[in-house]
Tab-separated table of C-alpha atoms in Angstrom:
chain	number	residue	atom	x	y	z
A	244	MET	CA	15.441	14.679	47.252
A	245	ASN	CA	16.190	11.256	49.642
A	246	ARG	CA	13.527	9.949	48.573
A	247	GLY	CA	13.284	9.821	44.747
A	248	GLU	CA	17.061	9.037	45.187
A	249	ASP	CA	15.934	5.012	46.874
A	250	GLU	CA	12.929	5.319	44.234
A	251	ARG	CA	15.847	5.312	41.301
A	252	PRO	CA	16.267	2.594	39.603
A	253	PRO	CA	19.132	0.192	39.957
A	254	TYR	CA	20.931	1.315	36.165
A	255	ASN	CA	19.721	4.835	36.361
A	256	ALA	CA	22.885	4.493	39.569
A	257	GLY	CA	25.575	6.739	39.513
A	258	MET	CA	27.046	10.181	39.758
A	259	THR	CA	24.649	12.153	36.292
A	260	GLU	CA	20.805	10.591	36.483
A	261	THR	CA	19.214	10.115	32.661
A	262	PRO	CA	15.608	10.214	31.608
A	263	ARG	CA	14.517	7.514	31.224
A	264	ALA	CA	12.989	6.403	28.076
A	265	VAL	CA	9.597	4.229	28.614
A	266	GLN	CA	11.299	0.851	27.324
A	267	ASP	CA	13.526	0.842	29.683
A	268	ARG	CA	11.294	0.505	31.462
A	269	TYR	CA	8.958	-2.847	29.655
A	270	PRO	CA	8.634	-5.731	30.808
A	271	ASP	CA	11.890	-7.653	30.637
A	272	ALA	CA	9.432	-10.036	27.786
A	273	PHE	CA	8.559	-7.457	25.668
A	274	ALA	CA	11.865	-5.822	25.852
A	275	HIS	CA	13.002	-7.741	23.004
A	276	CYS	CA	11.564	-5.727	20.140
A	277	TYR	CA	13.720	-5.317	16.599
A	278	GLY	CA	13.146	-1.390	16.980
A	279	CYS	CA	12.816	-0.635	20.620
A	280	GLY	CA	14.120	-3.725	22.606
A	281	ARG	CA	16.671	-2.421	25.088
A	282	LEU	CA	17.632	-6.507	25.197
A	283	ASN	CA	17.595	-6.443	21.382
A	284	ASP	CA	21.921	-6.409	20.733
A	285	HIS	CA	20.402	-6.589	16.754
A	286	GLY	CA	18.274	-4.318	17.555
A	287	LEU	CA	18.198	-0.253	16.476
A	288	HIS	CA	17.113	0.401	20.702
A	289	VAL	CA	14.588	3.387	20.173
A	290	ARG	CA	14.147	5.671	23.134
A	291	THR	CA	10.713	7.820	23.767
A	292	PHE	CA	11.313	10.536	26.508
A	293	TRP	CA	9.317	13.780	27.292
A	294	GLU	CA	9.306	16.952	26.077
A	295	GLY	CA	6.691	18.664	27.228
A	296	ASP	CA	3.174	17.745	26.240
A	297	GLU	CA	5.161	16.204	23.602
A	298	ALA	CA	6.969	11.982	23.051
A	299	VAL	CA	10.521	12.670	21.387
A	300	ALA	CA	13.298	10.387	19.641
A	301	ARG	CA	15.613	11.133	18.451
A	302	PHE	CA	17.742	8.444	16.112
A	303	ARG	CA	21.038	8.861	14.189
A	304	PRO	CA	21.142	6.601	11.081
A	305	GLU	CA	23.789	3.789	10.225
A	306	PRO	CA	25.404	4.427	7.194
A	307	TRP	CA	24.099	1.415	5.537
A	308	HIS	CA	20.115	2.739	6.918
A	309	ILE	CA	20.035	3.691	2.886
A	310	ALA	CA	18.137	4.363	-0.452
A	311	LEU	CA	18.813	6.013	-2.563
A	312	PRO	CA	22.390	6.551	-1.578
A	313	GLY	CA	22.105	10.094	0.559
A	314	PHE	CA	18.816	9.388	1.736
A	315	VAL	CA	17.521	7.560	4.731
A	316	TYR	CA	15.970	4.318	3.713
A	317	GLY	CA	11.927	3.915	4.969
A	318	GLY	CA	11.621	0.997	6.089
A	319	LEU	CA	13.751	2.392	8.654
A	320	ILE	CA	11.923	5.577	9.401
A	321	ALA	CA	8.699	3.642	8.673
A	322	SER	CA	10.231	0.863	11.790
A	323	LEU	CA	11.302	3.905	14.130
A	324	ILE	CA	7.612	6.015	13.357
A	325	ASP	CA	6.320	2.995	13.981
A	326	CYS	CA	8.360	1.935	17.494
A	327	HIS	CA	8.349	5.703	18.400
A	328	GLY	CA	4.668	6.064	18.043
A	329	ILE	CA	4.233	2.767	20.187
A	330	GLY	CA	6.709	4.041	23.641
A	331	ALA	CA	4.047	6.983	22.643
A	332	ALA	CA	1.224	5.286	23.362
A	333	ALA	CA	2.402	3.731	26.232
A	334	ALA	CA	4.086	7.110	28.122
A	335	VAL	CA	0.354	8.760	27.342
A	336	ALA	CA	-1.399	5.855	29.258
A	337	GLU	CA	1.203	6.126	32.273
A	338	ARG	CA	0.279	9.384	32.151
A	339	ALA	CA	-2.730	8.986	31.904
A	340	ASP	CA	-3.072	7.624	34.699
A	341	GLY	CA	-1.283	9.499	36.802
A	342	ARG	CA	2.512	8.290	36.514
A	343	ASP	CA	5.431	9.287	35.181
A	344	ILE	CA	8.184	7.538	32.667
A	345	GLY	CA	9.751	5.131	35.619
A	346	GLU	CA	7.411	5.382	38.869
A	347	GLY	CA	5.747	2.183	37.188
A	348	PRO	CA	6.614	-0.546	34.261
A	349	ALA	CA	5.236	0.498	31.424
A	350	PRO	CA	2.796	-0.618	29.795
A	351	ARG	CA	3.185	-2.568	26.249
A	352	PHE	CA	0.880	-1.325	23.321
A	353	VAL	CA	1.276	-3.556	20.248
A	354	THR	CA	1.156	-2.638	16.178
A	355	ALA	CA	-2.524	-2.417	14.652
A	356	SER	CA	-1.734	-0.159	11.709
A	357	LEU	CA	0.558	2.490	11.069
A	358	HIS	CA	0.635	4.714	8.000
A	359	VAL	CA	3.228	6.338	6.917
A	360	ASN	CA	3.911	9.136	4.254
A	361	PHE	CA	7.075	9.948	2.731
A	362	ARG	CA	6.288	14.050	1.762
A	363	LYS	CA	10.221	14.686	1.095
A	364	PRO	CA	13.534	13.516	0.712
A	365	THR	CA	15.558	12.462	4.123
A	366	PRO	CA	18.684	13.414	4.207
A	367	LEU	CA	21.041	10.515	5.445
A	368	GLY	CA	23.836	11.818	8.654
A	369	PRO	CA	22.094	14.068	11.000
A	370	GLU	CA	20.477	12.655	13.534
A	371	LEU	CA	16.409	12.495	13.142
A	372	VAL	CA	13.697	14.066	15.967
A	373	LEU	CA	10.437	11.998	15.647
A	374	ARG	CA	7.943	13.781	17.510
A	375	ALA	CA	4.863	11.833	18.841
A	376	ARG	CA	1.486	13.635	20.280
A	377	ALA	CA	-1.540	11.341	20.749
A	378	ARG	CA	-4.257	11.751	18.451
A	379	ALA	CA	-7.247	9.885	20.517
A	380	MET	CA	-7.247	7.703	23.421
A	381	GLY	CA	-10.247	5.339	24.368
A	382	GLY	CA	-10.631	2.001	25.508
A	383	LYS	CA	-7.439	-0.254	25.220
A	384	LYS	CA	-6.312	1.396	21.486
A	385	VAL	CA	-4.802	5.246	21.842
A	386	ILE	CA	-4.110	6.581	18.089
A	387	VAL	CA	-0.973	8.515	17.775
A	388	ASP	CA	0.572	10.835	15.249
A	389	VAL	CA	4.228	11.096	15.360
A	390	THR	CA	6.411	13.469	13.102
A	391	LEU	CA	10.241	12.594	11.598
A	392	GLU	CA	12.402	15.945	10.856
A	393	ALA	CA	15.632	16.308	9.234
A	394	VAL	CA	17.660	19.676	10.188
A	395	GLY	CA	14.639	21.186	10.997
A	396	VAL	CA	12.808	19.909	7.949
A	397	ILE	CA	9.389	17.536	8.597
A	398	THR	CA	10.154	14.987	6.253
A	399	ALA	CA	7.799	11.962	7.300
A	400	ASP	CA	4.877	11.840	9.276
A	401	GLY	CA	2.833	9.338	10.304
A	402	GLU	CA	0.144	7.900	12.481
A	403	VAL	CA	0.200	4.151	14.620
A	404	VAL	CA	-2.822	3.097	16.077
A	405	ALA	CA	-1.624	1.160	18.900
A	406	VAL	CA	-3.619	-1.433	20.900
A	407	ARG	CA	-2.547	-1.991	24.659
A	408	ILE	CA	-2.370	-5.559	25.405
A	409	PRO	CA	-2.820	-7.076	28.557
A	410	ALA	CA	0.078	-7.742	31.585
A	411	SER	CA	-0.541	-11.028	31.265
A	412	MET	CA	0.617	-11.890	28.306
A	413	GLY	CA	4.530	-11.299	29.653
B	258	MET	CA	16.859	-19.928	-28.397
B	259	ASN	CA	20.183	-18.960	-29.854
B	260	ARG	CA	19.096	-14.456	-29.827
B	261	GLY	CA	17.758	-15.889	-25.769
B	262	GLU	CA	21.107	-17.477	-24.435
B	263	ASP	CA	22.579	-14.816	-26.240
B	264	GLU	CA	21.203	-12.119	-24.359
B	265	ARG	CA	21.245	-13.751	-20.863
B	266	PRO	CA	23.177	-11.546	-19.051
B	267	PRO	CA	26.829	-12.810	-17.828
B	268	TYR	CA	25.548	-13.478	-14.659
B	269	ASN	CA	22.588	-15.897	-14.986
B	270	ALA	CA	25.649	-17.328	-16.835
B	271	GLY	CA	25.908	-21.156	-16.109
B	272	MET	CA	24.412	-24.492	-16.319
B	273	THR	CA	21.262	-23.855	-14.383
B	274	GLU	CA	19.090	-21.097	-14.733
B	275	THR	CA	17.303	-18.544	-11.638
B	276	PRO	CA	14.447	-16.836	-12.456
B	277	ARG	CA	15.513	-13.093	-12.424
B	278	ALA	CA	14.801	-10.325	-9.743
B	279	VAL	CA	13.564	-6.899	-9.997
B	280	GLN	CA	16.394	-5.622	-8.012
B	281	ASP	CA	18.664	-7.483	-9.703
B	282	ARG	CA	18.282	-4.947	-12.422
B	283	TYR	CA	18.299	-1.287	-10.998
B	284	PRO	CA	20.381	0.541	-11.830
B	285	ASP	CA	23.752	0.674	-9.638
B	286	ALA	CA	23.237	3.818	-8.184
B	287	PHE	CA	19.790	2.928	-7.044
B	288	ALA	CA	21.168	-1.211	-6.014
B	289	HIS	CA	21.782	0.463	-2.505
B	290	CYS	CA	18.422	0.384	-0.703
B	291	TYR	CA	18.797	-1.473	2.800
B	292	GLY	CA	15.609	-3.284	2.515
B	293	CYS	CA	16.319	-4.763	-1.364
B	294	GLY	CA	19.119	-3.545	-2.811
B	295	ARG	CA	21.792	-6.097	-4.343
B	296	LEU	CA	24.874	-3.808	-3.213
B	297	ASN	CA	24.299	-3.554	0.403
B	298	ASP	CA	26.159	-6.537	2.440
B	299	HIS	CA	23.622	-5.147	5.600
B	300	GLY	CA	20.585	-5.450	4.152
B	301	LEU	CA	18.187	-7.547	3.633
B	302	HIS	CA	18.257	-8.291	0.012
B	303	VAL	CA	13.697	-8.619	-1.095
B	304	ARG	CA	14.147	-9.880	-4.486
B	305	THR	CA	10.613	-9.847	-6.002
B	306	PHE	CA	9.959	-12.160	-9.428
B	307	TRP	CA	6.667	-12.706	-11.426
B	308	GLU	CA	4.216	-15.459	-9.895
B	309	GLY	CA	1.928	-14.965	-13.128
B	310	ASP	CA	-0.234	-12.631	-12.086
B	311	GLU	CA	1.478	-11.645	-9.244
B	312	ALA	CA	4.200	-9.799	-8.098
B	313	VAL	CA	5.936	-12.633	-4.725
B	314	ALA	CA	8.804	-12.274	-2.826
B	315	ARG	CA	9.611	-14.889	0.305
B	316	PHE	CA	11.853	-14.124	3.040
B	317	ARG	CA	12.504	-15.506	6.137
B	318	PRO	CA	13.285	-13.360	9.206
B	319	GLU	CA	16.655	-13.549	11.660
B	320	PRO	CA	15.729	-14.677	14.787
B	321	TRP	CA	16.704	-11.472	15.982
B	322	HIS	CA	13.558	-9.789	13.883
B	323	ILE	CA	11.374	-10.157	16.439
B	324	ALA	CA	7.964	-7.867	18.569
B	325	LEU	CA	6.935	-9.944	21.025
B	326	PRO	CA	8.868	-13.033	22.332
B	327	GLY	CA	8.208	-15.748	18.935
B	328	PHE	CA	6.887	-12.910	16.323
B	329	VAL	CA	7.710	-11.261	13.741
B	330	TYR	CA	8.614	-7.194	14.111
B	331	GLY	CA	6.350	-4.790	12.665
B	332	GLY	CA	8.722	-2.696	11.071
B	333	LEU	CA	10.349	-5.366	9.112
B	334	ILE	CA	7.425	-6.832	7.819
B	335	ALA	CA	6.562	-3.011	7.063
B	336	SER	CA	9.878	-2.896	5.000
B	337	LEU	CA	9.079	-6.220	3.207
B	338	ILE	CA	5.931	-4.539	2.837
B	339	ASP	CA	7.624	-1.504	0.979
B	340	CYS	CA	10.019	-2.443	-1.012
B	341	HIS	CA	8.591	-5.346	-2.661
B	342	GLY	CA	5.011	-2.960	-3.509
B	343	ILE	CA	8.114	-0.888	-5.294
B	344	GLY	CA	9.616	-4.234	-6.284
B	345	ALA	CA	6.167	-5.498	-8.130
B	346	ALA	CA	5.669	-1.794	-9.085
B	347	ALA	CA	8.832	-1.500	-11.332
B	348	ALA	CA	7.496	-5.220	-13.095
B	349	VAL	CA	3.739	-4.275	-13.404
B	350	ALA	CA	5.631	-0.674	-15.245
B	351	GLU	CA	8.098	-3.222	-17.033
B	352	ARG	CA	5.027	-5.544	-18.444
B	353	ALA	CA	3.208	-2.842	-19.031
B	354	ASP	CA	5.762	-1.608	-21.119
B	355	GLY	CA	5.493	-5.296	-22.658
B	356	ARG	CA	8.750	-6.308	-21.348
B	357	ASP	CA	9.484	-9.206	-18.924
B	358	ILE	CA	12.035	-8.887	-16.142
B	359	GLY	CA	15.720	-8.870	-17.029
B	360	GLU	CA	15.170	-7.601	-20.485
B	361	GLY	CA	16.447	-4.071	-19.740
B	362	PRO	CA	17.438	-2.484	-16.167
B	363	ALA	CA	14.314	-2.161	-14.063
B	364	PRO	CA	12.705	1.173	-13.941
B	365	ARG	CA	13.034	2.431	-9.844
B	366	PHE	CA	10.357	3.881	-8.112
B	367	VAL	CA	9.980	5.407	-4.563
B	368	THR	CA	7.398	4.855	-2.594
B	369	ALA	CA	4.640	7.924	-1.098
B	370	SER	CA	3.029	6.583	1.490
B	371	LEU	CA	2.461	2.700	3.025
B	372	HIS	CA	-0.106	1.945	4.433
B	373	VAL	CA	0.166	-1.847	6.612
B	374	ASN	CA	-2.394	-3.990	8.697
B	375	PHE	CA	-1.056	-5.871	11.415
B	376	ARG	CA	-3.769	-8.467	10.960
B	377	LYS	CA	-2.543	-10.952	13.520
B	378	PRO	CA	0.538	-11.629	14.750
B	379	THR	CA	3.205	-13.465	12.254
B	380	PRO	CA	5.531	-16.194	13.053
B	381	LEU	CA	8.780	-15.660	13.375
B	382	GLY	CA	10.283	-18.353	12.273
B	383	PRO	CA	8.524	-19.213	9.096
B	384	GLU	CA	9.770	-17.941	5.254
B	385	LEU	CA	6.771	-15.210	4.745
B	386	VAL	CA	5.514	-15.270	1.044
B	387	LEU	CA	4.286	-11.720	0.076
B	388	ARG	CA	2.338	-10.643	-3.167
B	389	ALA	CA	1.450	-7.616	-4.784
B	390	ARG	CA	-0.927	-7.295	-7.658
B	391	ALA	CA	-0.626	-3.323	-9.011
B	392	ARG	CA	-4.836	-1.975	-8.592
B	393	ALA	CA	-3.860	1.813	-9.955
B	394	MET	CA	-1.695	2.444	-12.315
B	395	GLY	CA	-1.341	6.094	-14.039
B	396	GLY	CA	1.010	8.789	-15.363
B	397	LYS	CA	4.046	8.431	-12.966
B	398	LYS	CA	2.377	6.311	-9.678
B	399	VAL	CA	1.619	2.925	-9.525
B	400	ILE	CA	-0.621	2.202	-6.231
B	401	VAL	CA	0.106	-1.487	-5.239
B	402	ASP	CA	-1.627	-3.479	-2.988
B	403	VAL	CA	0.569	-6.547	-0.895
B	404	THR	CA	-0.730	-9.480	1.653
B	405	LEU	CA	2.043	-10.483	3.783
B	406	GLU	CA	1.258	-14.506	4.207
B	407	ALA	CA	3.310	-17.417	7.643
B	408	VAL	CA	2.506	-20.708	6.673
B	409	GLY	CA	-0.497	-19.847	4.306
B	410	VAL	CA	-2.402	-17.999	6.375
B	411	ILE	CA	-1.848	-13.887	5.456
B	412	THR	CA	-0.756	-12.119	8.727
B	413	ALA	CA	-0.820	-8.374	7.143
B	414	ASP	CA	-1.516	-6.813	4.539
B	415	GLY	CA	-0.365	-3.350	2.846
B	416	GLU	CA	-0.405	-0.618	0.135
B	417	VAL	CA	2.427	1.081	-1.426
B	418	VAL	CA	1.664	4.183	-2.972
B	419	ALA	CA	4.870	4.261	-5.811
B	420	VAL	CA	5.916	7.300	-7.526
B	421	ARG	CA	8.396	6.425	-10.461
B	422	ILE	CA	11.950	8.685	-10.298
B	423	PRO	CA	13.284	9.815	-13.377
B	424	ALA	CA	15.933	7.232	-14.609
B	425	SER	CA	18.523	10.316	-15.318
B	426	MET	CA	18.846	11.070	-11.797
B	427	GLY	CA	20.614	7.965	-11.538
């Protein structure tokens, strides 16, 4: 308990412990991404957490993230699937190394390819829930399957091919 | 000549004729899209024009559309490919009906699926050029291939499966 307190990073200090997102632990040089960088003031701030064996992110679109009236813009959905898929790849790589989120700097992946299926219109208003699982992992590559749901209904899914970049690039 | 003058819509009136984008002619109810809707004050305003047999859009990212420092955010690239692909589908459908852009309301498509390959990092700063061609067309569906280039180099490409929605939905 005391040991855990000592290891907790300063931004998690306080009365209440908040779960740490993968993106909280990207090295600063890699934390400017419009989709998920904590250092991008204009960005979407996608945050990926473990919930059991799934990597999960929750996001509430802004009113202007509209496609046709009443529905979420597909490019936003693609962005969420992309950044959450990359975050999940980082979390999976950490877990494969025997570490949990926050026990070190998160490894940083980039997207080699992104595929999104828009299965039905996604209603604009409710919080969206993204769930990700690694389907394959090998060498520097992780292939991540992602679903996006609104009010419990999956409206889109996708695949992110994530490639690890060397920490030296930062 | 006079006939052309009479048919020109009011927003193209003036001393200089500007080319018309497909998105300028989406019905108002379909013109709120964050990526390409002329009525979305927060949006990206992707605009698709014919250049010969190619549908072309040009876009200069904002400084905050960043992935890793110096490079364009992949979710923005996906958004541009999506909206330009949809615009190209509309332009192709109009041309198949023997009409040019602006000779009537543009038909409105939605995205069934989006695939993007990030072939190399896209430098953040230069104007990006998107080029689209329809690979297949049948029934209500158009499959569009899109490339994205920066300073003459193709850095990403993608495929948009576009499905026409009935005008009555507007």
